[in-house]
Amino acid sequence: MSTLAPLRLLREPWNASEGNQSNALLGASGGWCQGLDIPNELFLALGLVSLVENLLVVAAILKNRNLHSPTYYFICCLAVSDMLVSISNLAEMLFMLLLEHGVLVMRPSIVRHMDNVIDTLICSSVVSSLSFLGVIAVDRYITIFYALRYHSIMTLQRAVVTMASIWLASTVSSTVLITYYHSNTILLCLIGFFLFMLVLMLVLYIHMFALARHHLHSISSQQKPPTAHRGGSLKGAVTLTILLGVFFICWGPFFFHLILIVTCPTNPFCTCFFSYFNLFLILIICNSVIDPLIYAFRSQELRRTLREVVTCSW
């Protein structure tokens, strides 16, 4: 799968350096450094699955008034962000295929403009998706630790302001990123943003798990034997592992790729890692497929509404 101008630089930053770096690398490391050939059909299939899944989530939340709350609005925004991830990658792939096969003929200036538009959409969807993952973690934290004050803390007005701010910040930051994509400072800001979200989710979810475990321990201490405590702790640990594991596995390689661009763009071992950029894109799209399963479809109310949407029981 080809990538457009700024994203092509992220995929192959060593192209700006001397060409003998790659030749020496390939000669030294063999086929391992030649990357992974991922068929366009896989990008297309995953993108379509993600698009359908997240579209169903949005439709279900909009349909059911019981789901019109800040929590589900954040989940809805995450679904929209994930849809944009899929749509932007699909648009990029189709645009490049049409150009490569001569079906679409455009002036170079128009092609560059389309490059920037699609790249901005991709970056904006990535930043907004990460942001809403963090917001959902904060919302869950408030639900657990400030349950009695939740509705006064997370009002609808504050939720709307939060959502609008994230979309605005994502659009502005992605525009700046595409405009100054060659700047290491911009990449460092993006890397710092990912690390902040990772630490935020790690701290909040571990704290929530610790509280749930303490609560289960208090209850099970009154019972003989404390099977509920063991079962509840195991379930909580599995849920925590899934949440943080999926986030790190799907997003980690891409941002580690950015870290290597900043720290060792011409190092042979780093350039080996760069050659797998398409795999990192696949993982991000996979995250868009998995997010609804973790954050949306676990809700019984949403699943019921989803069945109504699918069966057209309006």
PDB file of C-alpha atoms in Angstrom:
ATOM      1  CA  MET A   1       0.000   0.000   0.000  1.00  0.00           C
ATOM      2  CA  SER A   2       1.409   3.356  -1.013  1.00  0.00           C
ATOM      3  CA  THR A   3       1.285   6.309   1.300  1.00  0.00           C
ATOM      4  CA  LEU A   4       1.012   9.961   0.456  1.00  0.00           C
ATOM      5  CA  ALA A   5       3.637  12.686   0.763  1.00  0.00           C
ATOM      6  CA  PRO A   6       4.177  13.379   4.501  1.00  0.00           C
ATOM      7  CA  LEU A   7       3.234   9.825   5.478  1.00  0.00           C
ATOM      8  CA  ARG A   8       5.641   8.478   2.888  1.00  0.00           C
ATOM      9  CA  LEU A   9       8.413  10.381   4.675  1.00  0.00           C
ATOM     10  CA  LEU A  10       7.369   8.749   7.951  1.00  0.00           C
ATOM     11  CA  ARG A  11       7.495   5.364   6.280  1.00  0.00           C
ATOM     12  CA  GLU A  12      10.866   5.867   4.615  1.00  0.00           C
ATOM     13  CA  PRO A  13      12.748   8.689   6.397  1.00  0.00           C
ATOM     14  CA  TRP A  14      16.068   7.224   5.316  1.00  0.00           C
ATOM     15  CA  ASN A  15      15.292   8.189   1.701  1.00  0.00           C
ATOM     16  CA  ALA A  16      16.475  11.684   2.523  1.00  0.00           C
ATOM     17  CA  SER A  17      19.898  10.343   3.435  1.00  0.00           C
ATOM     18  CA  GLU A  18      22.465   8.606   1.327  1.00  0.00           C
ATOM     19  CA  GLY A  19      21.154   5.678  -0.657  1.00  0.00           C
ATOM     20  CA  ASN A  20      24.011   3.398   0.355  1.00  0.00           C
ATOM     21  CA  GLN A  21      22.479   3.194   3.861  1.00  0.00           C
ATOM     22  CA  SER A  22      19.662   0.985   2.584  1.00  0.00           C
ATOM     23  CA  ASN A  23      21.953  -1.043   0.326  1.00  0.00           C
ATOM     24  CA  ALA A  24      24.336  -1.752   3.177  1.00  0.00           C
ATOM     25  CA  LEU A  25      21.417  -2.649   5.375  1.00  0.00           C
ATOM     26  CA  LEU A  26      19.911  -5.101   2.925  1.00  0.00           C
ATOM     27  CA  GLY A  27      23.261  -6.673   2.303  1.00  0.00           C
ATOM     28  CA  ALA A  28      23.911  -7.096   5.996  1.00  0.00           C
ATOM     29  CA  SER A  29      20.531  -8.278   7.192  1.00  0.00           C
ATOM     30  CA  GLY A  30      19.032 -10.056   4.219  1.00  0.00           C
ATOM     31  CA  GLY A  31      15.310 -10.356   3.590  1.00  0.00           C
ATOM     32  CA  TRP A  32      14.266  -9.491   7.148  1.00  0.00           C
ATOM     33  CA  CYS A  33      14.721  -5.785   6.378  1.00  0.00           C
ATOM     34  CA  GLN A  34      12.741  -5.776   3.151  1.00  0.00           C
ATOM     35  CA  GLY A  35       9.501  -5.159   4.999  1.00  0.00           C
ATOM     36  CA  LEU A  36       6.193  -6.984   4.899  1.00  0.00           C
ATOM     37  CA  ASP A  37       4.131  -7.024   1.734  1.00  0.00           C
ATOM     38  CA  ILE A  38       0.561  -6.433   2.893  1.00  0.00           C
ATOM     39  CA  PRO A  39      -2.065  -6.771   0.131  1.00  0.00           C
ATOM     40  CA  ASN A  40      -4.368  -3.856  -0.548  1.00  0.00           C
ATOM     41  CA  GLU A  41      -7.308  -6.220  -0.093  1.00  0.00           C
ATOM     42  CA  LEU A  42      -6.459  -6.586   3.610  1.00  0.00           C
ATOM     43  CA  PHE A  43      -6.469  -2.805   4.107  1.00  0.00           C
ATOM     44  CA  LEU A  44      -9.783  -2.656   2.262  1.00  0.00           C
ATOM     45  CA  ALA A  45     -11.389  -5.519   4.212  1.00  0.00           C
ATOM     46  CA  LEU A  46     -10.343  -4.216   7.648  1.00  0.00           C
ATOM     47  CA  GLY A  47     -11.367  -0.690   6.711  1.00  0.00           C
ATOM     48  CA  LEU A  48     -14.834  -1.831   5.636  1.00  0.00           C
ATOM     49  CA  VAL A  49     -15.323  -3.949   8.778  1.00  0.00           C
ATOM     50  CA  SER A  50     -14.306  -1.028  10.983  1.00  0.00           C
ATOM     51  CA  LEU A  51     -16.556   1.340   9.051  1.00  0.00           C
ATOM     52  CA  VAL A  52     -19.618  -0.916   9.423  1.00  0.00           C
ATOM     53  CA  GLU A  53     -18.968  -1.647  13.108  1.00  0.00           C
ATOM     54  CA  ASN A  54     -18.534   1.959  14.137  1.00  0.00           C
ATOM     55  CA  LEU A  55     -21.397   3.137  11.957  1.00  0.00           C
ATOM     56  CA  LEU A  56     -23.683   0.699  13.795  1.00  0.00           C
ATOM     57  CA  VAL A  57     -22.440   2.047  17.138  1.00  0.00           C
ATOM     58  CA  VAL A  58     -23.219   5.623  16.112  1.00  0.00           C
ATOM     59  CA  ALA A  59     -26.658   4.654  14.768  1.00  0.00           C
ATOM     60  CA  ALA A  60     -27.535   2.731  17.960  1.00  0.00           C
ATOM     61  CA  ILE A  61     -26.511   5.585  20.258  1.00  0.00           C
ATOM     62  CA  LEU A  62     -28.410   8.167  18.214  1.00  0.00           C
ATOM     63  CA  LYS A  63     -31.521   5.982  18.104  1.00  0.00           C
ATOM     64  CA  ASN A  64     -31.846   5.106  21.794  1.00  0.00           C
ATOM     65  CA  ARG A  65     -32.604   8.073  24.065  1.00  0.00           C
ATOM     66  CA  ASN A  66     -31.459   6.027  27.077  1.00  0.00           C
ATOM     67  CA  LEU A  67     -27.963   6.216  25.600  1.00  0.00           C
ATOM     68  CA  HIS A  68     -28.002  10.008  25.338  1.00  0.00           C
ATOM     69  CA  SER A  69     -25.530  10.594  28.159  1.00  0.00           C
ATOM     70  CA  PRO A  70     -21.961  11.929  28.299  1.00  0.00           C
ATOM     71  CA  THR A  71     -20.517   8.423  28.592  1.00  0.00           C
ATOM     72  CA  TYR A  72     -22.153   7.193  25.403  1.00  0.00           C
ATOM     73  CA  TYR A  73     -21.529  10.485  23.621  1.00  0.00           C
ATOM     74  CA  PHE A  74     -17.808   9.938  24.214  1.00  0.00           C
ATOM     75  CA  ILE A  75     -18.121   6.378  22.903  1.00  0.00           C
ATOM     76  CA  CYS A  76     -19.992   7.755  19.892  1.00  0.00           C
ATOM     77  CA  CYS A  77     -17.200  10.248  19.224  1.00  0.00           C
ATOM     78  CA  LEU A  78     -14.633   7.454  19.511  1.00  0.00           C
ATOM     79  CA  ALA A  79     -16.639   5.498  16.932  1.00  0.00           C
ATOM     80  CA  VAL A  80     -16.689   8.531  14.615  1.00  0.00           C
ATOM     81  CA  SER A  81     -12.921   8.935  15.028  1.00  0.00           C
ATOM     82  CA  ASP A  82     -12.374   5.257  14.250  1.00  0.00           C
ATOM     83  CA  MET A  83     -14.626   5.610  11.211  1.00  0.00           C
ATOM     84  CA  LEU A  84     -12.485   8.494  10.012  1.00  0.00           C
ATOM     85  CA  VAL A  85      -9.368   6.356  10.484  1.00  0.00           C
ATOM     86  CA  SER A  86     -10.906   3.735   8.198  1.00  0.00           C
ATOM     87  CA  ILE A  87     -12.362   6.183   5.682  1.00  0.00           C
ATOM     88  CA  SER A  88      -9.153   8.189   5.379  1.00  0.00           C
ATOM     89  CA  ASN A  89      -7.020   5.090   4.847  1.00  0.00           C
ATOM     90  CA  LEU A  90      -9.496   3.710   2.313  1.00  0.00           C
ATOM     91  CA  ALA A  91      -9.577   7.057   0.504  1.00  0.00           C
ATOM     92  CA  GLU A  92      -5.790   7.178   0.460  1.00  0.00           C
ATOM     93  CA  MET A  93      -5.515   3.664  -0.950  1.00  0.00           C
ATOM     94  CA  LEU A  94      -8.157   4.208  -3.651  1.00  0.00           C
ATOM     95  CA  PHE A  95      -6.686   7.576  -4.603  1.00  0.00           C
ATOM     96  CA  MET A  96      -3.208   6.133  -5.057  1.00  0.00           C
ATOM     97  CA  LEU A  97      -4.489   3.086  -6.965  1.00  0.00           C
ATOM     98  CA  LEU A  98      -6.432   5.290  -9.378  1.00  0.00           C
ATOM     99  CA  LEU A  99      -3.351   7.442  -9.957  1.00  0.00           C
ATOM    100  CA  GLU A 100      -1.017   4.485 -10.390  1.00  0.00           C
ATOM    101  CA  HIS A 101      -3.277   2.775 -12.940  1.00  0.00           C
ATOM    102  CA  GLY A 102      -3.900   5.957 -14.912  1.00  0.00           C
ATOM    103  CA  VAL A 103      -7.632   5.960 -14.224  1.00  0.00           C
ATOM    104  CA  LEU A 104      -7.361   9.334 -12.504  1.00  0.00           C
ATOM    105  CA  VAL A 105      -5.299  12.013 -14.225  1.00  0.00           C
ATOM    106  CA  MET A 106      -4.644  15.203 -12.262  1.00  0.00           C
ATOM    107  CA  ARG A 107      -2.175  18.060 -12.305  1.00  0.00           C
ATOM    108  CA  PRO A 108       0.692  17.724  -9.806  1.00  0.00           C
ATOM    109  CA  SER A 109      -0.517  20.761  -7.855  1.00  0.00           C
ATOM    110  CA  ILE A 110      -3.962  19.196  -7.399  1.00  0.00           C
ATOM    111  CA  VAL A 111      -2.404  15.874  -6.397  1.00  0.00           C
ATOM    112  CA  ARG A 112      -0.342  17.637  -3.727  1.00  0.00           C
ATOM    113  CA  HIS A 113      -3.467  19.386  -2.475  1.00  0.00           C
ATOM    114  CA  MET A 114      -5.326  16.062  -2.255  1.00  0.00           C
ATOM    115  CA  ASP A 115      -2.301  14.599  -0.465  1.00  0.00           C
ATOM    116  CA  ASN A 116      -2.521  17.273   2.189  1.00  0.00           C
ATOM    117  CA  VAL A 117      -6.290  16.931   2.604  1.00  0.00           C
ATOM    118  CA  ILE A 118      -6.184  13.149   3.054  1.00  0.00           C
ATOM    119  CA  ASP A 119      -3.124  13.275   5.301  1.00  0.00           C
ATOM    120  CA  THR A 120      -4.783  15.923   7.477  1.00  0.00           C
ATOM    121  CA  LEU A 121      -7.863  13.711   7.775  1.00  0.00           C
ATOM    122  CA  ILE A 122      -5.720  10.722   8.748  1.00  0.00           C
ATOM    123  CA  CYS A 123      -3.760  12.643  11.386  1.00  0.00           C
ATOM    124  CA  SER A 124      -6.890  14.312  12.750  1.00  0.00           C
ATOM    125  CA  SER A 125      -8.657  10.956  13.132  1.00  0.00           C
ATOM    126  CA  VAL A 126      -5.617   9.448  14.868  1.00  0.00           C
ATOM    127  CA  VAL A 127      -5.285  12.333  17.348  1.00  0.00           C
ATOM    128  CA  SER A 128      -9.031  12.459  18.073  1.00  0.00           C
ATOM    129  CA  SER A 129      -9.215   8.675  18.526  1.00  0.00           C
ATOM    130  CA  LEU A 130      -6.389   8.755  21.074  1.00  0.00           C
ATOM    131  CA  SER A 131      -7.993  11.743  22.814  1.00  0.00           C
ATOM    132  CA  PHE A 132     -11.384  10.077  23.210  1.00  0.00           C
ATOM    133  CA  LEU A 133      -9.752   6.906  24.546  1.00  0.00           C
ATOM    134  CA  GLY A 134      -8.270   9.105  27.277  1.00  0.00           C
ATOM    135  CA  VAL A 135     -11.562  10.922  27.881  1.00  0.00           C
ATOM    136  CA  ILE A 136     -13.434   7.626  28.250  1.00  0.00           C
ATOM    137  CA  ALA A 137     -10.878   6.528  30.851  1.00  0.00           C
ATOM    138  CA  VAL A 138     -11.382   9.795  32.775  1.00  0.00           C
ATOM    139  CA  ASP A 139     -15.176   9.445  32.516  1.00  0.00           C
ATOM    140  CA  ARG A 140     -15.029   5.918  33.942  1.00  0.00           C
ATOM    141  CA  TYR A 141     -12.752   7.114  36.725  1.00  0.00           C
ATOM    142  CA  ILE A 142     -15.231   9.835  37.718  1.00  0.00           C
ATOM    143  CA  THR A 143     -18.080   7.301  37.555  1.00  0.00           C
ATOM    144  CA  ILE A 144     -16.337   5.041  40.065  1.00  0.00           C
ATOM    145  CA  PHE A 145     -14.663   7.473  42.460  1.00  0.00           C
ATOM    146  CA  TYR A 146     -17.223  10.282  42.361  1.00  0.00           C
ATOM    147  CA  ALA A 147     -20.396   8.313  41.678  1.00  0.00           C
ATOM    148  CA  LEU A 148     -22.685  10.538  43.763  1.00  0.00           C
ATOM    149  CA  ARG A 149     -21.349  13.708  42.142  1.00  0.00           C
ATOM    150  CA  TYR A 150     -20.958  12.333  38.617  1.00  0.00           C
ATOM    151  CA  HIS A 151     -23.936  14.158  37.106  1.00  0.00           C
ATOM    152  CA  SER A 152     -22.832  17.469  38.603  1.00  0.00           C
ATOM    153  CA  ILE A 153     -19.216  16.977  37.469  1.00  0.00           C
ATOM    154  CA  MET A 154     -19.816  15.550  34.005  1.00  0.00           C
ATOM    155  CA  THR A 155     -22.722  17.680  32.844  1.00  0.00           C
ATOM    156  CA  LEU A 156     -23.981  17.576  29.280  1.00  0.00           C
ATOM    157  CA  GLN A 157     -22.624  21.078  28.698  1.00  0.00           C
ATOM    158  CA  ARG A 158     -19.134  20.088  29.858  1.00  0.00           C
ATOM    159  CA  ALA A 159     -19.289  16.960  27.726  1.00  0.00           C
ATOM    160  CA  VAL A 160     -20.192  19.002  24.643  1.00  0.00           C
ATOM    161  CA  VAL A 161     -17.380  21.485  25.354  1.00  0.00           C
ATOM    162  CA  THR A 162     -14.939  18.591  25.792  1.00  0.00           C
ATOM    163  CA  MET A 163     -15.978  16.953  22.527  1.00  0.00           C
ATOM    164  CA  ALA A 164     -15.877  20.210  20.577  1.00  0.00           C
ATOM    165  CA  SER A 165     -12.459  21.071  22.020  1.00  0.00           C
ATOM    166  CA  ILE A 166     -11.032  17.684  21.041  1.00  0.00           C
ATOM    167  CA  TRP A 167     -12.298  17.932  17.463  1.00  0.00           C
ATOM    168  CA  LEU A 168     -10.983  21.480  17.132  1.00  0.00           C
ATOM    169  CA  ALA A 169      -7.600  20.636  18.667  1.00  0.00           C
ATOM    170  CA  SER A 170      -7.308  17.520  16.475  1.00  0.00           C
ATOM    171  CA  THR A 171      -7.976  19.500  13.310  1.00  0.00           C
ATOM    172  CA  VAL A 172      -5.534  22.283  14.206  1.00  0.00           C
ATOM    173  CA  SER A 173      -2.775  19.938  15.379  1.00  0.00           C
ATOM    174  CA  SER A 174      -3.089  17.694  12.316  1.00  0.00           C
ATOM    175  CA  THR A 175      -2.886  20.713  10.021  1.00  0.00           C
ATOM    176  CA  VAL A 176       0.280  21.872  11.778  1.00  0.00           C
ATOM    177  CA  LEU A 177       1.708  18.341  11.629  1.00  0.00           C
ATOM    178  CA  ILE A 178       1.160  18.022   7.871  1.00  0.00           C
ATOM    179  CA  THR A 179       2.513  21.528   7.239  1.00  0.00           C
ATOM    180  CA  TYR A 180       5.689  20.975   9.280  1.00  0.00           C
ATOM    181  CA  TYR A 181       5.970  17.192   8.998  1.00  0.00           C
ATOM    182  CA  HIS A 182       9.749  17.441   8.463  1.00  0.00           C
ATOM    183  CA  SER A 183      10.279  18.998  11.907  1.00  0.00           C
ATOM    184  CA  ASN A 184      11.462  16.735  14.718  1.00  0.00           C
ATOM    185  CA  THR A 185       9.800  19.092  17.192  1.00  0.00           C
ATOM    186  CA  ILE A 186       6.388  18.284  15.735  1.00  0.00           C
ATOM    187  CA  LEU A 187       7.099  14.556  15.908  1.00  0.00           C
ATOM    188  CA  LEU A 188       8.264  14.910  19.516  1.00  0.00           C
ATOM    189  CA  CYS A 189       4.975  16.633  20.387  1.00  0.00           C
ATOM    190  CA  LEU A 190       3.041  13.754  18.824  1.00  0.00           C
ATOM    191  CA  ILE A 191       5.167  11.198  20.674  1.00  0.00           C
ATOM    192  CA  GLY A 192       4.697  13.095  23.942  1.00  0.00           C
ATOM    193  CA  PHE A 193       0.937  13.125  23.387  1.00  0.00           C
ATOM    194  CA  PHE A 194       0.880   9.333  22.954  1.00  0.00           C
ATOM    195  CA  LEU A 195       3.022   8.778  26.063  1.00  0.00           C
ATOM    196  CA  PHE A 196       0.754  11.093  28.060  1.00  0.00           C
ATOM    197  CA  MET A 197      -2.341   9.130  26.993  1.00  0.00           C
ATOM    198  CA  LEU A 198      -0.620   5.830  27.764  1.00  0.00           C
ATOM    199  CA  VAL A 199       0.390   6.929  31.266  1.00  0.00           C
ATOM    200  CA  LEU A 200      -3.038   8.502  31.905  1.00  0.00           C
ATOM    201  CA  MET A 201      -4.896   5.317  30.974  1.00  0.00           C
ATOM    202  CA  LEU A 202      -2.422   3.149  32.869  1.00  0.00           C
ATOM    203  CA  VAL A 203      -2.756   5.147  36.093  1.00  0.00           C
ATOM    204  CA  LEU A 204      -6.555   5.538  35.934  1.00  0.00           C
ATOM    205  CA  TYR A 205      -7.395   1.955  35.044  1.00  0.00           C
ATOM    206  CA  ILE A 206      -4.969   0.463  37.582  1.00  0.00           C
ATOM    207  CA  HIS A 207      -6.414   2.725  40.275  1.00  0.00           C
ATOM    208  CA  MET A 208      -9.942   1.670  39.299  1.00  0.00           C
ATOM    209  CA  PHE A 209      -8.935  -2.000  39.368  1.00  0.00           C
ATOM    210  CA  ALA A 210      -7.313  -1.565  42.787  1.00  0.00           C
ATOM    211  CA  LEU A 211     -10.522  -0.022  44.166  1.00  0.00           C
ATOM    212  CA  ALA A 212     -12.672  -2.792  42.687  1.00  0.00           C
ATOM    213  CA  ARG A 213     -10.325  -5.426  44.121  1.00  0.00           C
ATOM    214  CA  HIS A 214     -10.439  -3.779  47.564  1.00  0.00           C
ATOM    215  CA  HIS A 215     -14.241  -3.650  47.399  1.00  0.00           C
ATOM    216  CA  LEU A 216     -14.472  -7.317  46.444  1.00  0.00           C
ATOM    217  CA  HIS A 217     -12.054  -8.219  49.231  1.00  0.00           C
ATOM    218  CA  SER A 218     -14.245  -6.404  51.774  1.00  0.00           C
ATOM    219  CA  ILE A 219     -17.311  -8.303  50.594  1.00  0.00           C
ATOM    220  CA  SER A 220     -15.668 -11.699  50.299  1.00  0.00           C
ATOM    221  CA  SER A 221     -14.108 -11.396  53.775  1.00  0.00           C
ATOM    222  CA  GLN A 222     -17.632 -11.930  55.117  1.00  0.00           C
ATOM    223  CA  GLN A 223     -18.034 -15.113  53.072  1.00  0.00           C
ATOM    224  CA  LYS A 224     -16.575 -18.611  53.343  1.00  0.00           C
ATOM    225  CA  PRO A 225     -14.939 -19.484  50.996  1.00  0.00           C
ATOM    226  CA  PRO A 226     -14.134 -16.148  49.228  1.00  0.00           C
ATOM    227  CA  THR A 227     -14.737 -17.438  45.690  1.00  0.00           C
ATOM    228  CA  ALA A 228     -16.385 -14.197  44.593  1.00  0.00           C
ATOM    229  CA  HIS A 229     -13.230 -12.289  45.455  1.00  0.00           C
ATOM    230  CA  ARG A 230     -11.002 -14.555  43.398  1.00  0.00           C
ATOM    231  CA  GLY A 231     -13.402 -14.611  40.445  1.00  0.00           C
ATOM    232  CA  GLY A 232     -13.976 -10.853  40.512  1.00  0.00           C
ATOM    233  CA  SER A 233     -10.265 -10.088  40.776  1.00  0.00           C
ATOM    234  CA  LEU A 234      -9.485 -12.392  37.875  1.00  0.00           C
ATOM    235  CA  LYS A 235     -12.203 -10.806  35.716  1.00  0.00           C
ATOM    236  CA  GLY A 236     -10.975  -7.311  36.580  1.00  0.00           C
ATOM    237  CA  ALA A 237      -7.388  -8.227  35.798  1.00  0.00           C
ATOM    238  CA  VAL A 238      -8.402  -9.712  32.444  1.00  0.00           C
ATOM    239  CA  THR A 239     -10.418  -6.608  31.547  1.00  0.00           C
ATOM    240  CA  LEU A 240      -7.530  -4.324  32.526  1.00  0.00           C
ATOM    241  CA  THR A 241      -5.080  -6.419  30.518  1.00  0.00           C
ATOM    242  CA  ILE A 242      -7.327  -6.286  27.451  1.00  0.00           C
ATOM    243  CA  LEU A 243      -7.839  -2.517  27.655  1.00  0.00           C
ATOM    244  CA  LEU A 244      -4.198  -1.575  28.094  1.00  0.00           C
ATOM    245  CA  GLY A 245      -2.826  -4.453  26.015  1.00  0.00           C
ATOM    246  CA  VAL A 246      -4.894  -3.591  22.941  1.00  0.00           C
ATOM    247  CA  PHE A 247      -4.018   0.085  23.271  1.00  0.00           C
ATOM    248  CA  PHE A 248      -0.274  -0.581  23.558  1.00  0.00           C
ATOM    249  CA  ILE A 249      -0.092  -3.293  20.876  1.00  0.00           C
ATOM    250  CA  CYS A 250      -2.109  -1.348  18.297  1.00  0.00           C
ATOM    251  CA  TRP A 251      -0.582   2.089  18.857  1.00  0.00           C
ATOM    252  CA  GLY A 252       2.852   1.331  20.311  1.00  0.00           C
ATOM    253  CA  PRO A 253       4.687   0.210  17.125  1.00  0.00           C
ATOM    254  CA  PHE A 254       3.619   3.312  15.187  1.00  0.00           C
ATOM    255  CA  PHE A 255       4.835   5.710  17.870  1.00  0.00           C
ATOM    256  CA  PHE A 256       8.002   3.701  18.438  1.00  0.00           C
ATOM    257  CA  HIS A 257       8.527   4.161  14.682  1.00  0.00           C
ATOM    258  CA  LEU A 258       8.262   7.939  15.206  1.00  0.00           C
ATOM    259  CA  ILE A 259      10.727   7.777  18.112  1.00  0.00           C
ATOM    260  CA  LEU A 260      13.268   6.014  15.891  1.00  0.00           C
ATOM    261  CA  ILE A 261      12.784   8.636  13.163  1.00  0.00           C
ATOM    262  CA  VAL A 262      13.839  11.292  15.668  1.00  0.00           C
ATOM    263  CA  THR A 263      16.636   9.362  17.394  1.00  0.00           C
ATOM    264  CA  CYS A 264      18.260   7.174  14.706  1.00  0.00           C
ATOM    265  CA  PRO A 265      16.915   7.865  11.183  1.00  0.00           C
ATOM    266  CA  THR A 266      19.975   6.378   9.432  1.00  0.00           C
ATOM    267  CA  ASN A 267      20.890   3.556  11.796  1.00  0.00           C
ATOM    268  CA  PRO A 268      20.681   0.158  10.010  1.00  0.00           C
ATOM    269  CA  PHE A 269      18.637  -1.456  12.771  1.00  0.00           C
ATOM    270  CA  CYS A 270      16.195   1.474  12.781  1.00  0.00           C
ATOM    271  CA  THR A 271      15.760   1.368   9.030  1.00  0.00           C
ATOM    272  CA  CYS A 272      14.877  -2.302   9.344  1.00  0.00           C
ATOM    273  CA  PHE A 273      12.054  -1.270  11.670  1.00  0.00           C
ATOM    274  CA  PHE A 274      10.945   1.476   9.260  1.00  0.00           C
ATOM    275  CA  SER A 275      10.335  -1.067   6.508  1.00  0.00           C
ATOM    276  CA  TYR A 276       7.381  -2.487   8.469  1.00  0.00           C
ATOM    277  CA  PHE A 277       5.422   0.776   8.491  1.00  0.00           C
ATOM    278  CA  ASN A 278       2.466  -0.767   6.626  1.00  0.00           C
ATOM    279  CA  LEU A 279       2.144  -3.343   9.401  1.00  0.00           C
ATOM    280  CA  PHE A 280       1.882  -0.529  11.934  1.00  0.00           C
ATOM    281  CA  LEU A 281      -0.901   1.048   9.875  1.00  0.00           C
ATOM    282  CA  ILE A 282      -2.723  -2.300   9.853  1.00  0.00           C
ATOM    283  CA  LEU A 283      -2.513  -2.425  13.644  1.00  0.00           C
ATOM    284  CA  ILE A 284      -4.060   1.055  13.921  1.00  0.00           C
ATOM    285  CA  ILE A 285      -6.920  -0.013  11.661  1.00  0.00           C
ATOM    286  CA  CYS A 286      -7.294  -3.193  13.752  1.00  0.00           C
ATOM    287  CA  ASN A 287      -7.667  -0.949  16.799  1.00  0.00           C
ATOM    288  CA  SER A 288     -10.604   0.725  15.056  1.00  0.00           C
ATOM    289  CA  VAL A 289     -12.143  -2.734  14.633  1.00  0.00           C
ATOM    290  CA  ILE A 290     -11.525  -3.749  18.266  1.00  0.00           C
ATOM    291  CA  ASP A 291     -12.620  -0.505  19.976  1.00  0.00           C
ATOM    292  CA  PRO A 292     -16.386  -1.135  19.500  1.00  0.00           C
ATOM    293  CA  LEU A 293     -15.990  -4.606  21.018  1.00  0.00           C
ATOM    294  CA  ILE A 294     -14.323  -3.157  24.137  1.00  0.00           C
ATOM    295  CA  TYR A 295     -16.132   0.132  24.692  1.00  0.00           C
ATOM    296  CA  ALA A 296     -19.544  -0.244  23.030  1.00  0.00           C
ATOM    297  CA  PHE A 297     -20.772  -3.779  22.443  1.00  0.00           C
ATOM    298  CA  ARG A 298     -20.242  -4.775  26.100  1.00  0.00           C
ATOM    299  CA  SER A 299     -23.259  -2.608  26.992  1.00  0.00           C
ATOM    300  CA  GLN A 300     -26.450  -4.687  27.133  1.00  0.00           C
ATOM    301  CA  GLU A 301     -28.595  -1.657  26.345  1.00  0.00           C
ATOM    302  CA  LEU A 302     -26.518  -0.812  23.298  1.00  0.00           C
ATOM    303  CA  ARG A 303     -26.541  -4.429  22.082  1.00  0.00           C
ATOM    304  CA  ARG A 304     -30.326  -4.493  22.314  1.00  0.00           C
ATOM    305  CA  THR A 305     -30.579  -1.258  20.332  1.00  0.00           C
ATOM    306  CA  LEU A 306     -28.059  -2.599  17.860  1.00  0.00           C
ATOM    307  CA  ARG A 307     -30.258  -5.619  17.166  1.00  0.00           C
ATOM    308  CA  GLU A 308     -33.155  -3.247  16.515  1.00  0.00           C
ATOM    309  CA  VAL A 309     -31.024  -1.229  14.104  1.00  0.00           C
ATOM    310  CA  VAL A 310     -29.830  -4.321  12.227  1.00  0.00           C
ATOM    311  CA  THR A 311     -33.354  -5.780  11.990  1.00  0.00           C
ATOM    312  CA  CYS A 312     -34.809  -2.332  11.139  1.00  0.00           C
ATOM    313  CA  SER A 313     -37.145  -2.486  14.162  1.00  0.00           C
ATOM    314  CA  TRP A 314     -37.590   1.259  14.331  1.00  0.00           C
TER     315      TRP A 314
END
